[in-house]
mmCIF file of C-alpha atoms in Angstrom:
data_model
loop_
_atom_site.group_PDB
_atom_site.id
_atom_site.type_symbol
_atom_site.label_atom_id
_atom_site.label_comp_id
_atom_site.label_asym_id
_atom_site.label_seq_id
_atom_site.Cartn_x
_atom_site.Cartn_y
_atom_site.Cartn_z
ATOM 1 C CA UNK A 1 237.135 5.849 233.668
ATOM 2 C CA UNK A 2 234.489 8.495 233.068
ATOM 3 C CA UNK A 3 235.849 9.370 229.617
ATOM 4 C CA UNK A 4 235.958 5.702 228.604
ATOM 5 C CA UNK A 5 232.385 5.136 229.687
ATOM 6 C CA UNK A 6 231.312 8.324 227.965
ATOM 7 C CA UNK A 7 232.731 7.110 224.679
ATOM 8 C CA UNK A 8 231.131 3.690 225.027
ATOM 9 C CA UNK A 9 227.756 5.018 226.116
ATOM 10 C CA UNK A 10 224.959 5.801 223.709
ATOM 11 C CA UNK A 11 222.505 8.487 224.709
ATOM 12 C CA UNK A 12 218.895 7.257 224.520
ATOM 13 C CA UNK A 13 215.840 9.384 223.780
ATOM 14 C CA UNK A 14 214.283 10.180 227.157
ATOM 15 C CA UNK A 15 210.556 10.287 227.784
ATOM 16 C CA UNK A 16 209.668 13.685 229.347
ATOM 17 C CA UNK A 17 206.972 12.187 231.579
ATOM 18 C CA UNK A 18 209.239 9.446 232.846
ATOM 19 C CA UNK A 19 212.012 11.966 233.410
ATOM 20 C CA UNK A 20 209.694 14.219 235.412
ATOM 21 C CA UNK A 21 208.500 11.336 237.570
ATOM 22 C CA UNK A 22 212.073 10.211 238.215
ATOM 23 C CA UNK A 23 213.059 13.740 239.286
ATOM 24 C CA UNK A 24 210.176 13.890 241.770
ATOM 25 C CA UNK A 25 211.080 10.418 243.043
ATOM 26 C CA UNK A 26 214.701 11.463 243.494
ATOM 27 C CA UNK A 27 213.656 14.446 245.627
ATOM 28 C CA UNK A 28 211.532 12.178 247.820
ATOM 29 C CA UNK A 29 214.409 9.702 248.126
ATOM 30 C CA UNK A 30 216.820 12.527 248.967
ATOM 31 C CA UNK A 31 214.579 13.867 251.734
ATOM 32 C CA UNK A 32 214.002 10.406 253.214
ATOM 33 C CA UNK A 33 217.690 9.510 253.149
ATOM 34 C CA UNK A 34 218.711 12.730 254.889
ATOM 35 C CA UNK A 35 215.886 13.015 257.426
ATOM 36 C CA UNK A 36 214.849 9.412 258.112
ATOM 37 C CA UNK A 37 217.891 7.285 257.313
ATOM 38 C CA UNK A 38 220.225 10.026 258.632
ATOM 39 C CA UNK A 39 222.538 9.406 255.691
ATOM 40 C CA UNK A 40 225.187 11.992 254.883
ATOM 41 C CA UNK A 41 223.836 14.607 252.414
ATOM 42 C CA UNK A 42 226.704 13.983 249.970
ATOM 43 C CA UNK A 43 225.940 10.258 249.747
ATOM 44 C CA UNK A 44 222.216 11.009 249.615
ATOM 45 C CA UNK A 45 222.710 13.344 246.646
ATOM 46 C CA UNK A 46 224.687 10.665 244.803
ATOM 47 C CA UNK A 47 221.937 8.098 245.352
ATOM 48 C CA UNK A 48 219.270 10.606 244.345
ATOM 49 C CA UNK A 49 221.200 11.273 241.145
ATOM 50 C CA UNK A 50 221.277 7.555 240.406
ATOM 51 C CA UNK A 51 217.511 7.428 240.909
ATOM 52 C CA UNK A 52 217.076 10.112 238.244
ATOM 53 C CA UNK A 53 219.420 8.414 235.791
ATOM 54 C CA UNK A 54 218.084 4.895 236.169
ATOM 55 C CA UNK A 55 214.454 5.906 236.629
ATOM 56 C CA UNK A 56 214.417 8.074 233.511
ATOM 57 C CA UNK A 57 215.677 5.244 231.324
ATOM 58 C CA UNK A 58 219.054 6.875 230.761
ATOM 59 C CA UNK A 59 220.720 3.548 231.483
ATOM 60 C CA UNK A 60 223.330 2.514 234.050
ATOM 61 C CA UNK A 61 226.314 3.045 231.735
ATOM 62 C CA UNK A 62 225.212 6.523 230.656
ATOM 63 C CA UNK A 63 224.310 7.456 234.219
ATOM 64 C CA UNK A 64 227.705 6.455 235.600
ATOM 65 C CA UNK A 65 229.519 8.095 232.676
ATOM 66 C CA UNK A 66 227.630 11.354 233.093
ATOM 67 C CA UNK A 67 228.160 11.375 236.842
ATOM 68 C CA UNK A 68 231.858 10.544 236.534
ATOM 69 C CA UNK A 69 232.533 13.265 233.972
ATOM 70 C CA UNK A 70 230.574 15.928 235.868
ATOM 71 C CA UNK A 71 232.042 15.042 239.244
ATOM 72 C CA UNK A 72 235.533 14.730 237.824
ATOM 73 C CA UNK A 73 235.474 18.143 236.151
ATOM 74 C CA UNK A 74 234.101 19.744 239.309
ATOM 75 C CA UNK A 75 236.668 18.134 241.594
ATOM 76 C CA UNK A 76 239.458 19.152 239.242
ATOM 77 C CA UNK A 77 238.635 22.815 239.872
ATOM 78 C CA UNK A 78 237.481 22.838 243.500
ATOM 79 C CA UNK A 79 239.011 19.676 244.956
ATOM 80 C CA UNK A 80 241.981 21.451 246.531
ATOM 81 C CA UNK A 81 239.741 24.204 247.913
ATOM 82 C CA UNK A 82 237.356 21.660 249.427
ATOM 83 C CA UNK A 83 240.236 19.684 250.893
ATOM 84 C CA UNK A 84 241.811 22.720 252.522
ATOM 85 C CA UNK A 85 238.423 23.912 253.705
ATOM 86 C CA UNK A 86 237.718 20.536 255.286
ATOM 87 C CA UNK A 87 241.092 20.603 257.034
ATOM 88 C CA UNK A 88 240.428 24.099 258.369
ATOM 89 C CA UNK A 89 236.927 23.142 259.480
ATOM 90 C CA UNK A 90 238.218 20.067 261.281
ATOM 91 C CA UNK A 91 240.933 22.143 262.925
ATOM 92 C CA UNK A 92 238.357 24.657 264.158
ATOM 93 C CA UNK A 93 236.202 21.849 265.538
ATOM 94 C CA UNK A 94 239.021 19.948 267.265
ATOM 95 C CA UNK A 95 240.460 23.059 268.889
ATOM 96 C CA UNK A 96 237.064 24.392 269.930
ATOM 97 C CA UNK A 97 237.621 27.596 267.963
ATOM 98 C CA UNK A 98 234.354 27.223 266.040
ATOM 99 C CA UNK A 99 232.355 26.894 269.261
ATOM 100 C CA UNK A 100 234.167 29.870 270.744
ATOM 101 C CA UNK A 101 233.369 32.066 267.743
ATOM 102 C CA UNK A 102 229.684 31.146 267.692
ATOM 103 C CA UNK A 103 229.342 31.334 271.491
ATOM 104 C CA UNK A 104 230.961 34.763 271.525
ATOM 105 C CA UNK A 105 228.515 36.082 268.946
ATOM 106 C CA UNK A 106 225.466 34.493 270.577
ATOM 107 C CA UNK A 107 226.443 35.462 274.143
ATOM 108 C CA UNK A 108 226.759 39.087 273.110
ATOM 109 C CA UNK A 109 223.316 39.090 271.513
ATOM 110 C CA UNK A 110 219.985 39.383 273.258
ATOM 111 C CA UNK A 111 217.357 36.721 272.668
ATOM 112 C CA UNK A 112 215.538 39.013 270.258
ATOM 113 C CA UNK A 113 218.744 39.575 268.283
ATOM 114 C CA UNK A 114 219.703 35.901 267.882
ATOM 115 C CA UNK A 115 217.998 35.573 264.441
ATOM 116 C CA UNK A 116 219.957 38.624 263.248
ATOM 117 C CA UNK A 117 223.154 37.193 264.695
ATOM 118 C CA UNK A 118 222.545 33.966 262.787
ATOM 119 C CA UNK A 119 221.974 36.013 259.640
ATOM 120 C CA UNK A 120 225.306 37.795 260.135
ATOM 121 C CA UNK A 121 227.064 34.451 260.599
ATOM 122 C CA UNK A 122 225.389 33.239 257.431
ATOM 123 C CA UNK A 123 226.482 36.320 255.508
ATOM 124 C CA UNK A 124 230.092 35.726 256.547
ATOM 125 C CA UNK A 125 230.135 32.317 254.870
ATOM 126 C CA UNK A 126 227.851 33.251 251.982
ATOM 127 C CA UNK A 127 230.743 33.943 249.607
ATOM 128 C CA UNK A 128 232.224 30.502 250.282
ATOM 129 C CA UNK A 129 228.918 28.801 249.546
ATOM 130 C CA UNK A 130 228.540 31.003 246.474
ATOM 131 C CA UNK A 131 231.776 29.638 245.050
ATOM 132 C CA UNK A 132 230.613 26.105 245.786
ATOM 133 C CA UNK A 133 227.281 26.675 244.021
ATOM 134 C CA UNK A 134 228.942 28.137 240.946
ATOM 135 C CA UNK A 135 231.450 25.295 240.668
ATOM 136 C CA UNK A 136 229.145 22.388 241.511
ATOM 137 C CA UNK A 137 226.129 23.618 239.495
ATOM 138 C CA UNK A 138 223.770 22.496 242.256
ATOM 139 C CA UNK A 139 220.330 24.105 242.134
ATOM 140 C CA UNK A 140 220.265 27.196 244.329
ATOM 141 C CA UNK A 141 216.611 26.417 245.081
ATOM 142 C CA UNK A 142 217.423 22.907 246.310
ATOM 143 C CA UNK A 143 220.317 24.234 248.363
ATOM 144 C CA UNK A 144 218.124 26.902 249.963
ATOM 145 C CA UNK A 145 215.467 24.341 250.815
ATOM 146 C CA UNK A 146 217.964 21.917 252.357
ATOM 147 C CA UNK A 147 219.761 24.582 254.409
ATOM 148 C CA UNK A 148 216.433 25.886 255.698
ATOM 149 C CA UNK A 149 215.420 22.336 256.657
ATOM 150 C CA UNK A 150 218.683 21.736 258.494
ATOM 151 C CA UNK A 151 218.424 24.944 260.531
ATOM 152 C CA UNK A 152 214.710 24.419 261.168
ATOM 153 C CA UNK A 153 215.153 20.878 262.475
ATOM 154 C CA UNK A 154 218.183 21.882 264.536
ATOM 155 C CA UNK A 155 216.703 25.008 266.131
ATOM 156 C CA UNK A 156 212.950 24.447 265.947
ATOM 157 C CA UNK A 157 212.468 28.023 264.762
ATOM 158 C CA UNK A 158 211.138 28.921 261.332
ATOM 159 C CA UNK A 159 212.278 32.510 261.872
ATOM 160 C CA UNK A 160 215.872 31.533 262.600
ATOM 161 C CA UNK A 161 215.788 29.124 259.656
ATOM 162 C CA UNK A 162 214.632 31.817 257.238
ATOM 163 C CA UNK A 163 216.991 34.492 258.538
ATOM 164 C CA UNK A 164 220.018 32.188 258.521
ATOM 165 C CA UNK A 165 219.369 30.742 255.070
ATOM 166 C CA UNK A 166 218.640 34.166 253.608
ATOM 167 C CA UNK A 167 221.860 35.485 255.131
ATOM 168 C CA UNK A 168 223.826 32.640 253.578
ATOM 169 C CA UNK A 169 222.288 32.681 250.110
ATOM 170 C CA UNK A 170 221.621 36.408 249.731
ATOM 171 C CA UNK A 171 225.212 37.154 248.653
ATOM 172 C CA UNK A 172 225.119 34.089 246.410
ATOM 173 C CA UNK A 173 222.086 35.377 244.514
ATOM 174 C CA UNK A 174 223.714 38.802 244.141
ATOM 175 C CA UNK A 175 226.885 37.229 242.805
ATOM 176 C CA UNK A 176 224.934 35.138 240.314
ATOM 177 C CA UNK A 177 223.014 38.150 239.055
ATOM 178 C CA UNK A 178 219.802 36.226 239.664
ATOM 179 C CA UNK A 179 216.591 37.424 238.032
ATOM 180 C CA UNK A 180 213.744 38.807 240.132
ATOM 181 C CA UNK A 181 211.517 35.741 239.530
ATOM 182 C CA UNK A 182 214.402 33.512 240.673
ATOM 183 C CA UNK A 183 214.682 35.485 243.913
ATOM 184 C CA UNK A 184 210.955 34.992 244.489
ATOM 185 C CA UNK A 185 211.308 31.250 243.921
ATOM 186 C CA UNK A 186 214.236 31.080 246.348
ATOM 187 C CA UNK A 187 212.160 32.865 248.986
ATOM 188 C CA UNK A 188 209.400 30.297 248.484
ATOM 189 C CA UNK A 189 211.892 27.408 248.654
ATOM 190 C CA UNK A 190 213.390 28.752 251.878
ATOM 191 C CA UNK A 191 209.918 29.269 253.307
ATOM 192 C CA UNK A 192 209.027 25.689 252.424
ATOM 193 C CA UNK A 193 212.147 24.377 254.140
ATOM 194 C CA UNK A 194 211.508 26.476 257.241
ATOM 195 C CA UNK A 195 208.285 24.609 258.059
ATOM 196 C CA UNK A 196 209.707 21.115 257.599
ATOM 197 C CA UNK A 197 209.358 18.628 260.495
ATOM 198 C CA UNK A 198 207.979 20.553 263.434
ATOM 199 C CA UNK A 199 209.010 18.510 266.474
ATOM 200 C CA UNK A 200 209.732 18.812 270.193
ATOM 201 C CA UNK A 201 212.064 21.827 269.937
ATOM 202 C CA UNK A 202 209.342 23.862 268.206
ATOM 203 C CA UNK A 203 206.936 25.890 270.354
ATOM 204 C CA UNK A 204 204.240 25.370 267.726
ATOM 205 C CA UNK A 205 204.497 21.607 268.216
ATOM 206 C CA UNK A 206 203.487 21.930 271.872
ATOM 207 C CA UNK A 207 200.813 24.499 271.076
ATOM 208 C CA UNK A 208 199.109 22.082 268.680
ATOM 209 C CA UNK A 209 199.539 19.204 271.141
ATOM 210 C CA UNK A 210 197.890 21.036 274.036
ATOM 211 C CA UNK A 211 195.216 22.790 271.991
ATOM 212 C CA UNK A 212 193.920 19.559 270.452
ATOM 213 C CA UNK A 213 194.549 17.390 273.514
ATOM 214 C CA UNK A 214 196.989 15.050 271.749
ATOM 215 C CA UNK A 215 199.899 13.098 273.162
ATOM 216 C CA UNK A 216 203.410 13.467 271.753
ATOM 217 C CA UNK A 217 203.125 10.424 269.483
ATOM 218 C CA UNK A 218 199.836 11.595 267.995
ATOM 219 C CA UNK A 219 201.250 15.062 267.401
ATOM 220 C CA UNK A 220 204.203 13.555 265.536
ATOM 221 C CA UNK A 221 201.883 11.433 263.390
ATOM 222 C CA UNK A 222 199.611 14.354 262.509
ATOM 223 C CA UNK A 223 201.174 17.788 262.858
ATOM 224 C CA UNK A 224 204.786 16.813 262.102
ATOM 225 C CA UNK A 225 203.793 14.711 259.094
ATOM 226 C CA UNK A 226 201.547 17.506 257.816
ATOM 227 C CA UNK A 227 204.387 20.022 258.033
ATOM 228 C CA UNK A 228 206.705 17.676 256.122
ATOM 229 C CA UNK A 229 204.127 17.119 253.389
ATOM 230 C CA UNK A 230 203.488 20.849 253.055
ATOM 231 C CA UNK A 231 207.210 21.522 252.768
ATOM 232 C CA UNK A 232 207.799 18.856 250.124
ATOM 233 C CA UNK A 233 204.734 19.747 248.035
ATOM 234 C CA UNK A 234 205.547 23.463 248.051
ATOM 235 C CA UNK A 235 209.159 22.755 247.089
ATOM 236 C CA UNK A 236 208.106 20.489 244.217
ATOM 237 C CA UNK A 237 205.784 23.214 242.932
ATOM 238 C CA UNK A 238 208.634 25.722 243.158
ATOM 239 C CA UNK A 239 210.928 23.413 241.187
ATOM 240 C CA UNK A 240 208.205 22.872 238.587
ATOM 241 C CA UNK A 241 207.770 26.623 238.126
ATOM 242 C CA UNK A 242 211.557 27.083 237.946
ATOM 243 C CA UNK A 243 211.590 25.064 234.716
ATOM 244 C CA UNK A 244 209.887 28.012 233.019
ATOM 245 C CA UNK A 245 211.697 30.835 234.836
ATOM 246 C CA UNK A 246 215.220 32.073 233.990
ATOM 247 C CA UNK A 247 217.483 31.934 237.043
ATOM 248 C CA UNK A 248 219.864 34.614 235.744
#
């Protein structure tokens, strides 16, 4: 279907300003779908891609054709690997093996060593994620930001978020032969993700609440929103700079 649409589609001349606005809008949509609507990241990425295609004036036919061809070529090379990986992951979850592995590592670590333990766990799966990044062509900066957000929201710790994400993506950057400026941008993207959505599992959330005499709702509406805005704005600036910086 993708090849048929590709033949029938005509590629229009895109307006750079409109394209830039649509990219920013897609990032906002992606963040809202994942964090607010709680939609699965895979579906959210598809919808965000449609926002870019339709918003930039690329046209529905060209957008679908481009997506179909790109997704089809990617799945042809990594589909079996993803399928087997999903089966193994499900098997580990159903049998409790995944919990046992993580619990064993965490139980044998002191509280001060937990961030390092998370980094080690991240390093163990870094090569797998590296293969995924190379095959899917997803932005390493976007991936770093999203992983940092996930760990931050789940644990409430910016330190754990940074250490875990760096442990996961460090081997990926080495494998890509990333340039020094690209490494700096990834550090900034991870840092931006690590401050996203400070909420009740974050000690800083309660510090701000008590220091300013706010209730929980007011702290969410002020501090949590501020942290989200800072994270998104910093990430957008990083992505803007990345347009002029070679990744490898």
